[in-house]
C-alpha positions in Angstrom: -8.4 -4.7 8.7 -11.6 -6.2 8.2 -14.3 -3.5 7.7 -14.3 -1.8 4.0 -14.6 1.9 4.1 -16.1 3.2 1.1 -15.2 6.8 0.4 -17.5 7.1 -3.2 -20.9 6.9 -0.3 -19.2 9.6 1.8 -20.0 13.1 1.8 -17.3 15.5 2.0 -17.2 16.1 6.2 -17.7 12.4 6.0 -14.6 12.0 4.6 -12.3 14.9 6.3 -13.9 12.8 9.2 -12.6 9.4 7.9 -9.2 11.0 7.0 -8.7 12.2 10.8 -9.8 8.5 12.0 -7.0 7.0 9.4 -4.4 9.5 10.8 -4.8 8.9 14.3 -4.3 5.1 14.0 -1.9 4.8 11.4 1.6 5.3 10.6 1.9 8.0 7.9 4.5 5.9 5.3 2.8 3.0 5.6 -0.4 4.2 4.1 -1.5 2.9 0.8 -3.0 5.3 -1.7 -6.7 5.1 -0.9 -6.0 5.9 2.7 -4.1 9.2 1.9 -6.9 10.4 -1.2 -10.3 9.5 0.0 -11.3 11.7 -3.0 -10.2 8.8 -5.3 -13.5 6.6 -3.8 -10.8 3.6 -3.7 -12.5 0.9 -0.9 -10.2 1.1 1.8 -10.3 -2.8 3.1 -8.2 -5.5 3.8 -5.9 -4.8 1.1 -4.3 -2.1 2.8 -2.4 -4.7 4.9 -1.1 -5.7 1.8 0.5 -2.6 0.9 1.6 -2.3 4.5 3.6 -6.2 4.1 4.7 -4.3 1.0 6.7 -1.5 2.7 7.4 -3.9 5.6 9.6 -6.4 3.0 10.9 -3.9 1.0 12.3 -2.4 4.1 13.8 -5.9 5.5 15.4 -6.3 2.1 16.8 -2.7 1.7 16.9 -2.1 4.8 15.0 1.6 3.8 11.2 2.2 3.9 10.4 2.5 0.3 8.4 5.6 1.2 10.7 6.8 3.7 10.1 10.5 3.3 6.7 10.2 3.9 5.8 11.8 0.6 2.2 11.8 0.5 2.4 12.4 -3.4 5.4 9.7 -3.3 3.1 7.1 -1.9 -0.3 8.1 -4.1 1.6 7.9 -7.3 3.8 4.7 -6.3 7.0 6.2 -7.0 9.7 4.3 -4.9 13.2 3.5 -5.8 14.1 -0.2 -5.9 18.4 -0.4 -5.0 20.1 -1.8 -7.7 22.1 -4.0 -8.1 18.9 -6.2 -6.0 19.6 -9.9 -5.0 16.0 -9.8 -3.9 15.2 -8.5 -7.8 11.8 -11.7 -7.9 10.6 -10.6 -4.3 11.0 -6.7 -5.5 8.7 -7.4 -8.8 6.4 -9.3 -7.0 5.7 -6.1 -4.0 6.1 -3.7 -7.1 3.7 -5.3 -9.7 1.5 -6.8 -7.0 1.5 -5.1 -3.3 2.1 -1.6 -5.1 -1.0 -1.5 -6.6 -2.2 1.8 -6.9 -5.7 0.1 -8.3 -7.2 -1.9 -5.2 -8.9 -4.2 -7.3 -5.7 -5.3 -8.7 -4.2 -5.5 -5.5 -3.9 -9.2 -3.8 -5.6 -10.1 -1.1 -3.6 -11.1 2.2 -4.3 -15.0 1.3 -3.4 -14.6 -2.1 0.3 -12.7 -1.0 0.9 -15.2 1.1 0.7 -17.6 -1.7 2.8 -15.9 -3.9 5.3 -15.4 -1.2 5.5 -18.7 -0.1 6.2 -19.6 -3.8 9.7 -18.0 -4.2 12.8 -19.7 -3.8 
């Protein structure tokens, strides 16, 4: 993603409009909050990969999609279960605390995930 949508200039059709464009090219548990509530005027940019290499590592740890019911509410309210006992309990705070991030301005960007990625051991 490199384009930033930003639902707070959109009108109303604007946005059903937008939210029709994000359905047809996206996979619906992989969508970060701003891409399911336009209505929230979150910028929908690059970040949104983020949250996607979120749900993509917690899946290859847990080997479940953290959002696997597709719960739309689920996903806008970032509630997830994390398995415990977790041998993967630094990489699970780190997607949690930092690629969960319902707030996209709190939200890494791709360059700085992979910095913090490449930093565990």
């Amino acid at each position: 993603t490199s384009d930033t949508l930003d639902p707070s200039t959109m009108n109303y059709k604007e946005k059903t409009l937008a939210e029709e464009d994000i359905a047809s090219v996206t996979t619906p548990c992989i969508r970060s909050p701003e891409m399911i509530d336009l209505h929230s005027n979150q910028p929908i940019n690059e970040k949104v990969d983020v949250w996607a290499l979120g749900c993509l590592l917690h899946f290859l740890c847990h080997k479940k999609h953290p959002f696997a019911d597709m719960s739309t509410l689920a996903i806008v309210n970032v509630k997830y279960k994390i398995p415990q006992p977790s041998p993967f309990s630094q990489l699970d705070d780190i997607v949690h605390n930092q690629f969960f991030t319902k707030d996209v301005e709190r939200r890494l960007t791709a360059v700085e995930a992979m910095d913090v990625v490449k930093q565990l051991q």
